[in-house]
Tab-separated table of C-alpha atoms in Angstrom:
chain	number	residue	atom	x	y	z
R	14	MET	CA	142.234	202.869	128.532
R	15	SER	CA	139.445	205.192	129.254
R	16	ILE	CA	136.471	204.290	131.466
R	17	GLN	CA	134.195	204.573	128.412
R	18	THR	CA	136.326	202.019	126.428
R	19	MET	CA	136.346	199.743	129.423
R	20	LEU	CA	132.521	199.764	129.674
R	21	LEU	CA	132.219	199.293	125.922
R	22	THR	CA	134.488	196.187	126.114
R	23	LEU	CA	132.555	194.787	129.063
R	24	SER	CA	129.304	195.358	127.357
R	25	GLU	CA	130.491	193.357	124.386
R	26	GLY	CA	131.505	190.570	126.714
R	27	PHE	CA	128.171	190.832	128.468
R	28	GLY	CA	126.525	190.309	125.123
R	29	LEU	CA	128.174	186.917	124.731
R	30	THR	CA	127.213	186.157	128.386
R	31	LEU	CA	123.602	186.879	127.457
R	32	VAL	CA	123.832	184.579	124.463
R	33	ILE	CA	125.246	181.677	126.490
R	34	PHE	CA	122.577	182.241	129.156
R	35	PHE	CA	119.496	182.445	126.965
R	36	LEU	CA	120.493	179.546	124.633
R	37	THR	CA	121.179	177.396	127.568
R	38	LEU	CA	117.792	178.044	129.106
R	39	VAL	CA	115.925	177.631	125.783
R	40	PHE	CA	117.394	174.202	125.197
R	41	SER	CA	118.185	172.834	128.657
R	42	LEU	CA	114.717	173.418	130.137
R	43	PRO	CA	112.766	171.163	127.583
R	44	LEU	CA	115.572	168.735	127.308
R	45	GLY	CA	115.624	168.393	131.106
R	46	LEU	CA	111.932	167.349	130.984
R	47	VAL	CA	112.733	164.801	128.392
R	48	VAL	CA	115.576	163.466	130.434
R	49	ALA	CA	113.427	163.368	133.585
R	50	LEU	CA	110.808	161.190	131.737
R	51	GLY	CA	113.574	158.927	130.462
R	52	ARG	CA	114.890	158.694	134.129
R	53	MET	CA	111.458	157.586	135.190
R	54	SER	CA	110.900	155.196	132.268
R	55	LYS	CA	109.842	151.634	132.903
R	56	PHE	CA	112.188	150.506	130.134
R	57	ALA	CA	115.178	149.551	132.185
R	58	PRO	CA	117.947	150.123	129.384
R	59	LEU	CA	116.743	153.642	128.786
R	60	ARG	CA	116.537	154.347	132.484
R	61	TRP	CA	120.055	153.135	133.145
R	62	LEU	CA	121.399	155.164	130.222
R	63	VAL	CA	119.779	158.292	131.448
R	64	GLN	CA	121.016	157.670	134.979
R	65	ALA	CA	124.511	157.297	133.739
R	66	TYR	CA	124.228	160.553	131.814
R	67	ILE	CA	122.871	162.470	134.895
R	68	SER	CA	125.685	160.957	136.962
R	69	ILE	CA	128.427	162.056	134.602
R	70	MET	CA	127.043	165.564	134.069
R	71	ARG	CA	126.597	166.101	137.903
R	72	GLY	CA	129.721	164.318	138.915
R	73	THR	CA	132.260	166.106	136.726
R	74	PRO	CA	133.238	169.785	136.630
R	75	LEU	CA	131.482	171.949	133.997
R	76	MET	CA	134.832	173.306	132.981
R	77	LEU	CA	136.100	169.737	132.237
R	78	GLN	CA	132.983	169.112	130.120
R	79	LEU	CA	133.589	172.328	128.233
R	80	ILE	CA	137.148	171.250	127.434
R	81	ALA	CA	136.236	167.758	126.407
R	82	ILE	CA	133.425	168.854	124.108
R	83	TYR	CA	135.582	171.542	122.539
R	84	PHE	CA	138.726	169.447	122.034
R	85	GLY	CA	137.212	165.934	121.842
R	86	PRO	CA	135.885	165.846	118.202
R	87	SER	CA	139.301	166.850	116.740
R	88	LEU	CA	141.472	164.858	119.038
R	89	LEU	CA	139.449	161.642	118.984
R	90	PHE	CA	138.185	161.602	115.458
R	91	GLY	CA	140.254	164.133	113.556
R	92	ILE	CA	137.145	166.120	112.581
R	93	SER	CA	137.659	169.502	111.040
R	94	LEU	CA	135.589	171.892	113.124
R	95	PRO	CA	133.811	175.121	111.992
R	96	ARG	CA	135.308	178.525	112.937
R	97	ASN	CA	132.440	179.193	115.305
R	98	TRP	CA	132.907	175.760	117.151
R	99	ARG	CA	134.120	177.584	120.289
R	100	MET	CA	130.760	179.068	120.852
R	101	ILE	CA	128.875	175.939	119.772
R	102	ALA	CA	130.920	173.792	122.099
R	103	THR	CA	130.139	176.239	124.981
R	104	VAL	CA	126.417	176.125	124.374
R	105	VAL	CA	126.359	172.313	123.962
R	106	ALA	CA	128.306	171.862	127.173
R	107	PHE	CA	126.153	174.196	129.174
R	108	VAL	CA	122.890	172.668	127.783
R	109	LEU	CA	123.931	169.123	128.489
R	110	ASN	CA	125.181	169.988	131.978
R	111	TYR	CA	122.085	172.038	133.054
R	112	ALA	CA	119.615	169.599	131.454
R	113	ALA	CA	120.836	167.001	133.912
R	114	TYR	CA	120.179	169.250	136.887
R	115	PHE	CA	116.726	170.388	135.556
R	116	ALA	CA	115.834	166.792	134.982
R	117	GLU	CA	116.182	165.917	138.673
R	118	ILE	CA	114.197	169.031	139.612
R	119	TYR	CA	111.464	167.944	137.176
R	120	ARG	CA	111.619	164.433	138.542
R	121	GLY	CA	111.164	165.557	142.114
R	122	GLY	CA	108.186	167.691	141.115
R	123	ILE	CA	106.495	164.894	139.151
R	124	MET	CA	107.006	162.353	141.953
R	125	SER	CA	105.572	164.776	144.464
R	126	MET	CA	102.194	164.747	142.746
R	127	PRO	CA	99.507	162.805	144.654
R	128	LEU	CA	98.614	159.516	143.111
R	129	GLY	CA	94.977	160.345	143.478
R	130	GLN	CA	95.198	162.905	140.676
R	131	TYR	CA	96.188	160.310	138.241
R	132	GLU	CA	93.358	158.044	139.388
R	133	ALA	CA	90.803	160.783	139.167
R	134	ALA	CA	91.951	161.773	135.648
R	135	GLU	CA	91.581	158.047	134.592
R	136	VAL	CA	88.044	157.896	135.918
R	137	LEU	CA	87.217	161.055	133.821
R	138	GLY	CA	88.478	159.262	130.736
R	139	TYR	CA	91.846	161.145	130.395
R	140	SER	CA	94.645	159.435	128.631
R	141	LYS	CA	98.027	159.245	130.380
R	142	THR	CA	99.472	161.897	128.043
R	143	ARG	CA	96.545	164.244	128.446
R	144	THR	CA	96.626	163.825	132.230
R	145	PHE	CA	100.376	164.619	132.294
R	146	LEU	CA	100.203	167.589	129.902
R	147	THR	CA	97.009	169.296	131.243
R	148	ILE	CA	96.909	168.323	134.939
R	149	ILE	CA	100.295	167.209	136.244
R	150	LEU	CA	102.863	169.316	134.258
R	151	PRO	CA	101.215	172.727	135.089
R	152	GLN	CA	101.361	171.968	138.863
R	153	VAL	CA	104.921	170.625	138.579
R	154	ILE	CA	106.141	173.829	136.892
R	155	LYS	CA	104.453	175.916	139.579
R	156	ASN	CA	105.949	173.771	142.405
R	157	ILE	CA	109.509	173.683	141.036
R	158	LEU	CA	109.908	177.339	140.212
R	159	PRO	CA	111.976	178.194	143.387
R	160	ALA	CA	114.482	175.385	142.620
R	161	VAL	CA	114.619	176.352	138.942
R	162	THR	CA	115.189	179.969	139.897
R	163	ASN	CA	118.195	178.934	141.975
R	164	GLU	CA	119.748	177.043	139.018
R	165	ILE	CA	119.161	179.995	136.738
R	166	ILE	CA	120.964	182.299	139.149
R	167	VAL	CA	123.766	179.769	139.311
R	168	LEU	CA	123.845	179.730	135.437
R	169	VAL	CA	124.409	183.508	135.304
R	170	LYS	CA	127.639	183.067	137.297
R	171	ASP	CA	128.615	179.806	135.564
R	172	THR	CA	128.826	181.597	132.159
R	173	SER	CA	132.182	182.867	133.322
R	174	LEU	CA	133.601	179.302	132.967
R	175	ALA	CA	133.426	179.738	129.218
R	176	TYR	CA	136.869	181.380	129.494
R	177	ALA	CA	138.306	177.770	129.716
R	178	ILE	CA	138.010	177.435	125.963
R	179	GLY	CA	138.794	181.045	125.051
R	180	VAL	CA	135.264	182.509	124.797
R	181	VAL	CA	135.592	186.182	125.633
R	182	GLU	CA	132.451	186.619	127.729
R	183	MET	CA	132.247	189.369	130.402
R	184	PHE	CA	134.559	187.946	133.034
R	185	THR	CA	137.260	187.075	130.482
R	186	ALA	CA	136.866	190.693	129.021
R	187	ALA	CA	137.319	192.106	132.518
R	188	LYS	CA	140.546	189.994	133.082
R	189	GLN	CA	141.975	191.138	129.723
R	190	ILE	CA	141.294	194.797	130.634
R	191	CYS	CA	143.089	194.304	133.989
R	192	VAL	CA	146.281	193.177	132.250
R	193	ALA	CA	146.085	195.773	129.425
R	194	PRO	CA	148.543	198.744	129.423
R	195	ASN	CA	147.159	201.851	131.077
R	196	SER	CA	144.017	199.982	132.120
R	197	PRO	CA	141.752	200.966	135.001
R	198	GLY	CA	142.891	197.764	136.781
R	199	MET	CA	140.664	196.274	139.448
R	200	LEU	CA	137.932	198.705	138.392
R	201	ALA	CA	137.139	196.373	135.467
R	202	LEU	CA	136.571	193.442	137.823
R	203	LEU	CA	134.407	195.560	140.043
R	204	ALA	CA	132.312	196.720	137.113
R	205	ALA	CA	131.963	193.118	135.930
R	206	GLY	CA	130.763	192.187	139.497
R	207	VAL	CA	128.179	194.872	139.249
R	208	PHE	CA	127.042	193.587	135.839
R	209	TYR	CA	126.591	190.101	137.324
R	210	TYR	CA	124.851	191.308	140.400
R	211	VAL	CA	122.336	193.524	138.503
R	212	PHE	CA	121.635	190.638	136.022
R	213	ASN	CA	121.028	188.158	138.852
R	214	LEU	CA	118.822	190.757	140.576
R	215	VAL	CA	116.685	191.192	137.389
R	216	VAL	CA	116.426	187.396	137.055
R	217	ALA	CA	115.396	186.995	140.666
R	218	ILE	CA	112.763	189.750	140.405
R	219	ILE	CA	111.317	188.280	137.192
R	220	MET	CA	111.138	184.766	138.586
R	221	GLU	CA	109.513	186.032	141.772
R	222	ARG	CA	106.830	187.719	139.792
R	223	VAL	CA	106.232	184.533	137.838
R	224	GLU	CA	105.898	182.617	141.102
R	225	LYS	CA	103.313	185.114	142.415
R	226	ARG	CA	101.378	184.986	139.087
R	227	LEU	CA	101.248	181.160	139.384
R	228	ALA	CA	100.296	181.111	143.101
R	229	TYR	CA	96.661	181.589	142.167
R	230	TYR	CA	95.259	179.590	145.247
R	231	ARG	CA	97.036	181.880	147.714
């Protein structure tokens, strides 16, 4: 296998890595906020249900969740799954897992807001919804960005766990190249490592710039 073929194969795997990464962020970030609000709800049954969900998602390995979601419907209910179920199961597992982590980050940010801001907004005639959306949430997002950035960087590396259900993302592609006849061997894994590092570096730079843009009082 030539170096050019190796890089082409890795780039195809990297494409799947990007799909998993972006779809996870697009769905898990808003879902995490919804879960956080449920976690803080005064309605006890909802709060207990959300607490159980977060506990399960954070207390079990993501790889186990991938396998359970991929095989569960057919084994438990005999459901005939679509051909693209492998990718759907991957995204669903990642979204549910990361939403639980983002929920706790959101909750910490919301709870850190001074009570006086709520009282001041009430005096000004703001509704609770308007207070949260226009006053509290923008500050929460600004304050939790470092923690969110850390989770996003972890997500980049966690995409490699998709190999557990046969998704040929970049890490899996690199392993397949290593065992192929006349392959470049460990060079494929080294190239994959460079891909991951550069991707994480780009993510870190982007998030740092976002933090600086939002630090308008400094």
